[in-house]
mmCIF file of C-alpha atoms in Angstrom:
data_model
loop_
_atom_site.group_PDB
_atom_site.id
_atom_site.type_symbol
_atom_site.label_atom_id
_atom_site.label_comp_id
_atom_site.label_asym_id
_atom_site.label_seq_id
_atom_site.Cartn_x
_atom_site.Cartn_y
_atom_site.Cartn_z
ATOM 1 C CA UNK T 5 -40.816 -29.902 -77.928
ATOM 2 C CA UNK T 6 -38.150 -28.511 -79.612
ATOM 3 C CA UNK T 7 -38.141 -25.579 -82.281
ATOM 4 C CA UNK T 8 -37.022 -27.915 -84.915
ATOM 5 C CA UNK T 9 -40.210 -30.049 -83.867
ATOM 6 C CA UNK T 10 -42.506 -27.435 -84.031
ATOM 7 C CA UNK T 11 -40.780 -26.032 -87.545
ATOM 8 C CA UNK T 12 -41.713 -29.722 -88.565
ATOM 9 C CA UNK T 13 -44.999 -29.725 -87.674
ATOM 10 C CA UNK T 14 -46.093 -26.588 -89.278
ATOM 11 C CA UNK T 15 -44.120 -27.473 -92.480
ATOM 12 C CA UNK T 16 -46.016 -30.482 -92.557
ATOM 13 C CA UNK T 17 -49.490 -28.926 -92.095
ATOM 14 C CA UNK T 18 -48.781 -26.211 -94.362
ATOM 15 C CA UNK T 19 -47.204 -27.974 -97.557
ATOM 16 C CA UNK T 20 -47.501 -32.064 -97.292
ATOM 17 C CA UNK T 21 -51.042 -32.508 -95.489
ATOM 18 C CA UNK T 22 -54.602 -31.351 -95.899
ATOM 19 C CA UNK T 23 -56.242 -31.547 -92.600
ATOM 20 C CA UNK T 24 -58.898 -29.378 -93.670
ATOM 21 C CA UNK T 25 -59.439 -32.672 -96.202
ATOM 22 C CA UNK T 26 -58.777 -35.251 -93.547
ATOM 23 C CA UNK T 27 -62.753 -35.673 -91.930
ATOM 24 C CA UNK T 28 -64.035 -36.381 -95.053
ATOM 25 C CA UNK T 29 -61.343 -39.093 -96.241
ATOM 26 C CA UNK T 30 -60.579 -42.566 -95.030
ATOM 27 C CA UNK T 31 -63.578 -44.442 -93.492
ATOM 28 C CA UNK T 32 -61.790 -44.151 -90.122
ATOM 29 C CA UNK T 33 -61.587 -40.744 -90.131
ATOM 30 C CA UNK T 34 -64.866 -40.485 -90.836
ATOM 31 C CA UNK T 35 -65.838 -42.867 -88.102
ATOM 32 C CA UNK T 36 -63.678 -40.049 -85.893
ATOM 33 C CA UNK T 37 -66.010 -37.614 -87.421
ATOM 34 C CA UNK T 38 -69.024 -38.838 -86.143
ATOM 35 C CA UNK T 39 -67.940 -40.556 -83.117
ATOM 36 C CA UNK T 40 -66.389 -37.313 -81.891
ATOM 37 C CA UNK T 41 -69.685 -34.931 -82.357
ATOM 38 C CA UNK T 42 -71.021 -37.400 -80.721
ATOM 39 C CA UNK T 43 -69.217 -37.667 -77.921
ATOM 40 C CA UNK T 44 -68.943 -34.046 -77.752
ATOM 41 C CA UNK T 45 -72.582 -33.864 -77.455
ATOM 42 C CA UNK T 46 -72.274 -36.062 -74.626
ATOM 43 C CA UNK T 47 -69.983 -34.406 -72.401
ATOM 44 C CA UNK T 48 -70.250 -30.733 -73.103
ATOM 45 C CA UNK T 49 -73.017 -27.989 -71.531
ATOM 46 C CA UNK T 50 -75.898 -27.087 -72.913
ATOM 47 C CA UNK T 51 -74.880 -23.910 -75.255
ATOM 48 C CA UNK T 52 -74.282 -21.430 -75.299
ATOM 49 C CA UNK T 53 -70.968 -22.073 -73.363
ATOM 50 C CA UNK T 54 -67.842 -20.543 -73.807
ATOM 51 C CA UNK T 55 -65.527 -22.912 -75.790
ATOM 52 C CA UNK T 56 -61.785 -22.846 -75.979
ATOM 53 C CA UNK T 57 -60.377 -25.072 -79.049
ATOM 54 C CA UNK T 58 -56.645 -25.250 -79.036
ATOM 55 C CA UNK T 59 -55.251 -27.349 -82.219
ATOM 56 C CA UNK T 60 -58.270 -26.910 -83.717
ATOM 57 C CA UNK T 61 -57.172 -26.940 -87.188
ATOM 58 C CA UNK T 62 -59.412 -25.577 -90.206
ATOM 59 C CA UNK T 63 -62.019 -25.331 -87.925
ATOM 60 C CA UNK T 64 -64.357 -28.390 -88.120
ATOM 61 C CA UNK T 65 -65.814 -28.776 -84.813
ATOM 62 C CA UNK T 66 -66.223 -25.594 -84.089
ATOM 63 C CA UNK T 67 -67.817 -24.566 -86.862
ATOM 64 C CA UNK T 68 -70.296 -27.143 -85.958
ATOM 65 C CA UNK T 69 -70.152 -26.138 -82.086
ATOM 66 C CA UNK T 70 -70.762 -22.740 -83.223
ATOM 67 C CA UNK T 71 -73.954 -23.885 -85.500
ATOM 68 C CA UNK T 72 -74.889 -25.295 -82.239
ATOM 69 C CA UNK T 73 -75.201 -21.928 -80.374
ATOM 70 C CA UNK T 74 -71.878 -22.000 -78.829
ATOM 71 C CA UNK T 75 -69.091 -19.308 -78.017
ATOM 72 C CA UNK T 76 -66.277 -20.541 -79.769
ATOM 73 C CA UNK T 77 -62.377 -19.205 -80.211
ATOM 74 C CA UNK T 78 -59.984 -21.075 -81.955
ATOM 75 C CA UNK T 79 -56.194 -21.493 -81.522
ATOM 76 C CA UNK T 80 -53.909 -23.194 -83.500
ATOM 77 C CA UNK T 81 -49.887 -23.511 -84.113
ATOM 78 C CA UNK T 82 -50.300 -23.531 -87.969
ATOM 79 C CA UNK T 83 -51.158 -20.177 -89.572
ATOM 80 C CA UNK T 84 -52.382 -21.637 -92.397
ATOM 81 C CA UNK T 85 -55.027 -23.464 -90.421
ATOM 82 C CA UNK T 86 -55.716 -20.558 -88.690
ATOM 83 C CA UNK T 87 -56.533 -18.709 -91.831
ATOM 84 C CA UNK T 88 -59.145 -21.619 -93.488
ATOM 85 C CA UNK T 89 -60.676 -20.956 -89.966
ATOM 86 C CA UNK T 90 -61.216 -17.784 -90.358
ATOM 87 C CA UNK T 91 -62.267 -17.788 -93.933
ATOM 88 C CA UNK T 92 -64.815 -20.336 -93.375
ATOM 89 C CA UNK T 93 -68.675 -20.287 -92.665
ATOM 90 C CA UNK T 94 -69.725 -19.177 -90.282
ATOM 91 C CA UNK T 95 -66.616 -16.869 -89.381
ATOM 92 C CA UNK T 96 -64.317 -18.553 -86.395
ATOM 93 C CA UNK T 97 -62.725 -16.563 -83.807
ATOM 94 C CA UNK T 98 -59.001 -17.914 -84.779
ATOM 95 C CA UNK T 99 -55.434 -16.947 -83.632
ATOM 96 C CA UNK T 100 -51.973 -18.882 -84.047
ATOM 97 C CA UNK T 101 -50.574 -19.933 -80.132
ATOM 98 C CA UNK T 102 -48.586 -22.521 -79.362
ATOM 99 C CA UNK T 103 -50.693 -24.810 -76.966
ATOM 100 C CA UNK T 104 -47.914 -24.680 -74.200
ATOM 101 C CA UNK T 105 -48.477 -20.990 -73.486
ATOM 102 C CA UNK T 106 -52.034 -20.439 -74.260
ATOM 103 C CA UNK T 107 -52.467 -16.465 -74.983
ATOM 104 C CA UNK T 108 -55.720 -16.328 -72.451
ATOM 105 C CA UNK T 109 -57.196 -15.284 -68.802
ATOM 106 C CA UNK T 110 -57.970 -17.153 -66.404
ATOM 107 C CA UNK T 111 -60.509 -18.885 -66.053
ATOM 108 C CA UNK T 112 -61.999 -17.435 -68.770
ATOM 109 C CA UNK T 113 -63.479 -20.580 -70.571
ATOM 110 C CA UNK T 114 -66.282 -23.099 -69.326
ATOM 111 C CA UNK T 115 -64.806 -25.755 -71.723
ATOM 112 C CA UNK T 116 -61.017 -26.196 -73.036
ATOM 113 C CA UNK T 117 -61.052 -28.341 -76.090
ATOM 114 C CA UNK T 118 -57.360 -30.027 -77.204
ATOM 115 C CA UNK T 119 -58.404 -32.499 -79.743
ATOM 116 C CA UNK T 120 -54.707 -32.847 -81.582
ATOM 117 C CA UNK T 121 -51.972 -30.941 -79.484
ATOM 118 C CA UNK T 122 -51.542 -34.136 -77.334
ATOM 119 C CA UNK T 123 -50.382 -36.211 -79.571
ATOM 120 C CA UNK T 124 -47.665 -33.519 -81.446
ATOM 121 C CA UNK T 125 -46.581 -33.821 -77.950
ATOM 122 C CA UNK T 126 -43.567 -36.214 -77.540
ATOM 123 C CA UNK T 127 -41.771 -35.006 -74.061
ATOM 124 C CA UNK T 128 -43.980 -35.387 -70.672
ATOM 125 C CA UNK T 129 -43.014 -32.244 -69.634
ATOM 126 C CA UNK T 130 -44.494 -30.293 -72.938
ATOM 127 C CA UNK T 131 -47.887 -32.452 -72.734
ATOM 128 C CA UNK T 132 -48.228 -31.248 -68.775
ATOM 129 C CA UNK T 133 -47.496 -28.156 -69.812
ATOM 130 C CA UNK T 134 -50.220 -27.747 -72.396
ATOM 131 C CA UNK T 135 -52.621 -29.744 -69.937
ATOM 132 C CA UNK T 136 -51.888 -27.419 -66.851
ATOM 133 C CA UNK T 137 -52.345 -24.398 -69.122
ATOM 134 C CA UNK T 138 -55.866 -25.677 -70.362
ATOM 135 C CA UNK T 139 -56.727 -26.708 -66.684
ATOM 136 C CA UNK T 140 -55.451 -22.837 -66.222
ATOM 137 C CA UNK T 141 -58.089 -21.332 -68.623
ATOM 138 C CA UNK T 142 -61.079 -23.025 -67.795
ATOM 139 C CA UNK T 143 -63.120 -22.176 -64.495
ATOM 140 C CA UNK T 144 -64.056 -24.603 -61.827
ATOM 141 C CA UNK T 145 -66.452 -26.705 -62.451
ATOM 142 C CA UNK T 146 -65.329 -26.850 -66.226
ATOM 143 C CA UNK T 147 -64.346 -29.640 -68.812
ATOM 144 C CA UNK T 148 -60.984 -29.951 -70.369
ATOM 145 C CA UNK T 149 -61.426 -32.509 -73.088
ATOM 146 C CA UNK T 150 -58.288 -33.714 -74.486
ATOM 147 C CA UNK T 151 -58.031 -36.433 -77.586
ATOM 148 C CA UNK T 152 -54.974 -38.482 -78.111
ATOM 149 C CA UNK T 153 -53.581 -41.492 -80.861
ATOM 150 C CA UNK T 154 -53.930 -44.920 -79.487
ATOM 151 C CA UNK T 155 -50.659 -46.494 -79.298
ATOM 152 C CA UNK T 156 -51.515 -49.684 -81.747
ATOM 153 C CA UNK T 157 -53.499 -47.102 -84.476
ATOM 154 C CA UNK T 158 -50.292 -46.610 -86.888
ATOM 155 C CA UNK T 159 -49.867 -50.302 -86.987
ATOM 156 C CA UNK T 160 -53.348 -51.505 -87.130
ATOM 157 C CA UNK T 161 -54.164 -48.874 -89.441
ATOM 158 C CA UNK T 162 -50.472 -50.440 -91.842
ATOM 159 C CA UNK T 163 -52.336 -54.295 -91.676
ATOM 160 C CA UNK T 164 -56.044 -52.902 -92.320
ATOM 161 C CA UNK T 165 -54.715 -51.472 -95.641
ATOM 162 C CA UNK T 166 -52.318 -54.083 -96.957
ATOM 163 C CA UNK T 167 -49.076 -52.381 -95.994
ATOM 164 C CA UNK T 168 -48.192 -54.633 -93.434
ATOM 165 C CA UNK T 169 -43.793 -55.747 -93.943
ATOM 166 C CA UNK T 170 -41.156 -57.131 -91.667
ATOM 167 C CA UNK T 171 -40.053 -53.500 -91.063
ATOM 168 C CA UNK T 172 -43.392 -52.429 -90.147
ATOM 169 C CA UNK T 173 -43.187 -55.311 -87.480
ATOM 170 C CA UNK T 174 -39.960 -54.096 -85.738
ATOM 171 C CA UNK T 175 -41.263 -50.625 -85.882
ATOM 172 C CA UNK T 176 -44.411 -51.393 -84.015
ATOM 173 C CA UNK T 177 -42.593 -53.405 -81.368
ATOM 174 C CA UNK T 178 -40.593 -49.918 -81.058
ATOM 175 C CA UNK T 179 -43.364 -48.396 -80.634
ATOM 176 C CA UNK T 180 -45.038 -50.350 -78.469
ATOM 177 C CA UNK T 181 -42.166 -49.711 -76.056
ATOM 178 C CA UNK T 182 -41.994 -46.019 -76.185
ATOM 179 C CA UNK T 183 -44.911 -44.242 -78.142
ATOM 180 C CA UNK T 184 -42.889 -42.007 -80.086
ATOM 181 C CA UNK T 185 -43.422 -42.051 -83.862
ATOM 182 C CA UNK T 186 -41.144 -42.306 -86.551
ATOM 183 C CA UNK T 187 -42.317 -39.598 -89.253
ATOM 184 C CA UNK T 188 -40.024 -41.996 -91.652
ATOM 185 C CA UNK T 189 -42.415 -44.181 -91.640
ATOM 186 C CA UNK T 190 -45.302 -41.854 -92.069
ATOM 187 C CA UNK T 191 -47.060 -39.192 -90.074
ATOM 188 C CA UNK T 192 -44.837 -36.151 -88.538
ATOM 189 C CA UNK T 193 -43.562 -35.686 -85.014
ATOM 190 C CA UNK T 194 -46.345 -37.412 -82.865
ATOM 191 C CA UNK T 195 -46.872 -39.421 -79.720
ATOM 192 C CA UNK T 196 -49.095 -42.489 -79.004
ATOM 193 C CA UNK T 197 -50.903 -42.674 -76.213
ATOM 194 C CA UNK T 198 -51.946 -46.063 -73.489
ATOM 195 C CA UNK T 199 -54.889 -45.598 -72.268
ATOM 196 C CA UNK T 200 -54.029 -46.073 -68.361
ATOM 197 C CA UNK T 201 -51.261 -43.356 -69.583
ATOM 198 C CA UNK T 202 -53.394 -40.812 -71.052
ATOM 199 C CA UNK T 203 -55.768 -40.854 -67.727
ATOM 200 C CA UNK T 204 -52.616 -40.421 -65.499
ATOM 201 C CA UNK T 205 -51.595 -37.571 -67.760
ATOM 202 C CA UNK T 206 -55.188 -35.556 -66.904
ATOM 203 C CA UNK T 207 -55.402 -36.860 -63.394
ATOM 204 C CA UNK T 208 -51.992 -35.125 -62.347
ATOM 205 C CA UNK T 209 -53.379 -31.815 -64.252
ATOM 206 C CA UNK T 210 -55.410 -31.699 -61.366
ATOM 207 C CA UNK T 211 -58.341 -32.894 -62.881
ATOM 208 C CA UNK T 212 -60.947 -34.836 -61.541
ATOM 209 C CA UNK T 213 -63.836 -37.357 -62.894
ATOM 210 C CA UNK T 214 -61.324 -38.406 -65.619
ATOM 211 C CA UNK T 215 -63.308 -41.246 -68.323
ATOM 212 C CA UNK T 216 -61.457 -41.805 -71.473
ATOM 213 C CA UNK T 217 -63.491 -43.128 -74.455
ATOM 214 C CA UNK T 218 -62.834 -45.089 -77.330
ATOM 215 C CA UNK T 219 -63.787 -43.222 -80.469
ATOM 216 C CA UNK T 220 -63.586 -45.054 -83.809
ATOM 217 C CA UNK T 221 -64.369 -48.182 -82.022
ATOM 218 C CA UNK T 222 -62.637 -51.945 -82.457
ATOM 219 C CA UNK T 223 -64.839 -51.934 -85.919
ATOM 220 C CA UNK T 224 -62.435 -49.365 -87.554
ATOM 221 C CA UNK T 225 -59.872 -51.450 -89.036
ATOM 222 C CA UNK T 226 -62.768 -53.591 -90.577
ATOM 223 C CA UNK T 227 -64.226 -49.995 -92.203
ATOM 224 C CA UNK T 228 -60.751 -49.509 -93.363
ATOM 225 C CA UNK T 229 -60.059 -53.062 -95.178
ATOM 226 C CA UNK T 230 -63.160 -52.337 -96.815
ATOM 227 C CA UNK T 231 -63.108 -48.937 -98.398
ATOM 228 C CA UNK T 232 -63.277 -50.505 -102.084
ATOM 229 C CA UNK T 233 -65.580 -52.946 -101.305
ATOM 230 C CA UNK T 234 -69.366 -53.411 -102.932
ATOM 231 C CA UNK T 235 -70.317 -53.314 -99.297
ATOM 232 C CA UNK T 236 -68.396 -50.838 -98.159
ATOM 233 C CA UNK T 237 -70.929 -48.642 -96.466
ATOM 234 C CA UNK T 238 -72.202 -51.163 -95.298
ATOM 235 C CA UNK T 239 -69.260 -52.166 -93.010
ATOM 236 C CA UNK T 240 -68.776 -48.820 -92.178
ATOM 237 C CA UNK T 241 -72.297 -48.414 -90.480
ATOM 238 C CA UNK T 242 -71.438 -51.559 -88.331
ATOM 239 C CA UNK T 243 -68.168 -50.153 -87.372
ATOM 240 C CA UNK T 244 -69.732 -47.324 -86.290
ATOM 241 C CA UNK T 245 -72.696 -49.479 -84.066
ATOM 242 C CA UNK T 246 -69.811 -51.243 -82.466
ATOM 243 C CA UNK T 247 -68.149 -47.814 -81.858
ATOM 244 C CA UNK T 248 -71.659 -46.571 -80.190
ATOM 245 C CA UNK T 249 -72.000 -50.033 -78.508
ATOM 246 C CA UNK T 250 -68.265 -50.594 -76.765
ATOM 247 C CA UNK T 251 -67.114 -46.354 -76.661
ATOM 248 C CA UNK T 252 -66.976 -47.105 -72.701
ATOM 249 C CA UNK T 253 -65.997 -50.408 -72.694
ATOM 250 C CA UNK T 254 -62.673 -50.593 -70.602
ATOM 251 C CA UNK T 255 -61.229 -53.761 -72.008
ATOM 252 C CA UNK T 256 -61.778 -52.200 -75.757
ATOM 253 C CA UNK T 257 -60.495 -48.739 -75.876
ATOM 254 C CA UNK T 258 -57.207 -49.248 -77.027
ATOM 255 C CA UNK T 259 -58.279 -50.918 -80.052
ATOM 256 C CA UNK T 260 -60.090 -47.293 -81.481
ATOM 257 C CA UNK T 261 -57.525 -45.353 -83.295
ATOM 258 C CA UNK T 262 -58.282 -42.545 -80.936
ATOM 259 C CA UNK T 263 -58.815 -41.445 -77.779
ATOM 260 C CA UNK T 264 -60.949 -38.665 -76.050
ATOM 261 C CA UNK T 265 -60.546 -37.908 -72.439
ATOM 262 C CA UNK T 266 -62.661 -35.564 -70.458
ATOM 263 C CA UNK T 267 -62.081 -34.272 -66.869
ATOM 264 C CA UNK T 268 -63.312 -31.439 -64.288
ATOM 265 C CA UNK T 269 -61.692 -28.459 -63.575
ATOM 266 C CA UNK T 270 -61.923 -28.098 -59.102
ATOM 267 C CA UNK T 271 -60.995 -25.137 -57.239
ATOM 268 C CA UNK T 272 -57.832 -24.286 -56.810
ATOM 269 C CA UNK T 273 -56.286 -26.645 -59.362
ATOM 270 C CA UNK T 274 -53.326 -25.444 -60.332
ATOM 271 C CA UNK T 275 -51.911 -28.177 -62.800
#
């Protein structure tokens, strides 16, 4: 990723977007909410392990990993992030890095967390990058976890609130071919992942005992076509049964608006 890129990325973080806002927002972020402590649950150790969260924003999860008796630091590329992490309760271990050069030991972590760098990730070679250097932290026998965008969310998400055009059609056939977002149409510099890709992607990092899950579910776009309805909450519980129900269901993944991909860390894996 280039400097311009990454100039981008923080500009957009620091002045156009509230991520420390974004959990609590749309139903489908909420849904990612959820889903994602949950799955978290799932996969990681018992606590207290040592937990490496690179991109991890304002701090969300691991204030709640922390809660939860776990070792947390925090790395992100956006300073101001870094600071609401910092500031927040209880106190996060935070530092700006750039998750392409990743400012720890070896093996000094038994889980790597990169819920968001992935998809600010556009060139192979800067996403194996960041995945070799969290496969380079963590010790053997340890969990890199890894989320990414589904490549149909920006499109679903345009026809589940009404914003569905002609423009938006020849926009998601581009990116259907390629993955690469168009911050013109919304968003910033990001990358959308296919599922078979994203498992390749950990795979050659070395890792082993790749699953990738699907986190909002296929109820999501339902939750979001709702959010003024009478019912509303309503739809959004189902949405988030049929999440719980079909998380691990092959044939349905790519329908969640994100993805969250966990593998194991062997000897001598080098990424």
């Amino acid at each position: 990723m280039a400097d311009t890129s990454t100039a981008t990325i923080i500009d957009y973080y620091t002045f156009r977007y509230r991520e420390d806002q974004r959990l609590r927002s749309r139903p489908c972020n909420r849904l990612e909410w959820r889903r994602t402590c949950e799955l978290l649950d799932e996969l990681l150790p018992a606590a207290p392990a040592r937990i490496l969260d690179v991109g991890g924003a304002d701090g969300a999860y691991a204030r709640r990993l922390v809660t939860a008796g776990h070792r947390v630091r925090l790395l992100d590329l956006v300073p101001a992030h870094v600071a609401q992490a910092r500031a927040g309760q209880p106190t996060i271990d935070a530092a700006v890095a750039d998750a392409r050069a990743l400012p720890e030991p070896d093996d000094a972590y038994d889980v790597t967390l990169l819920l968001g760098p992935l998809y600010h990730l556009p060139e192979p070679a800067d996403r194996r990058t960041a995945l070799a250097e969290a496969v380079r932290v963590t010790r053997p026998g340890g969990l890199v976890v890894a989320a990414a965008i589904s490549r149909f969310a920006g499109p679903l998400h345009f026809a589940a609130t009404r914003r569905w055009s002609d423009a938006m059609a020849g926009a998601a056939r581009l990116l259907a071919a390629d993955g690469r977002n168009d911050p013109g149409i919304g968003f910033t510099v990001a990358y959308f992942h296919r599922v078979e890709e994203l498992t390749g992607e950990l795979q050659a990092a070395g890792l082993t005992r790749v699953t990738v899950h699907g986190i909002e579910g296929p109820g999501w776009t339902a939750a979001e076509a709702a959010a003024d309805a009478p019912d509303a909450d309503v739809v959004f519980d189902h949405a988030l049964a049929l999440a719980r129900v079909y998380g691990h269901e092959p044939a349905l993944l790519a329908a969640s608006a994100h993805l969250l991909a966990a593998g194991t860390v062997t000897a001598g894996t080098t990424g």
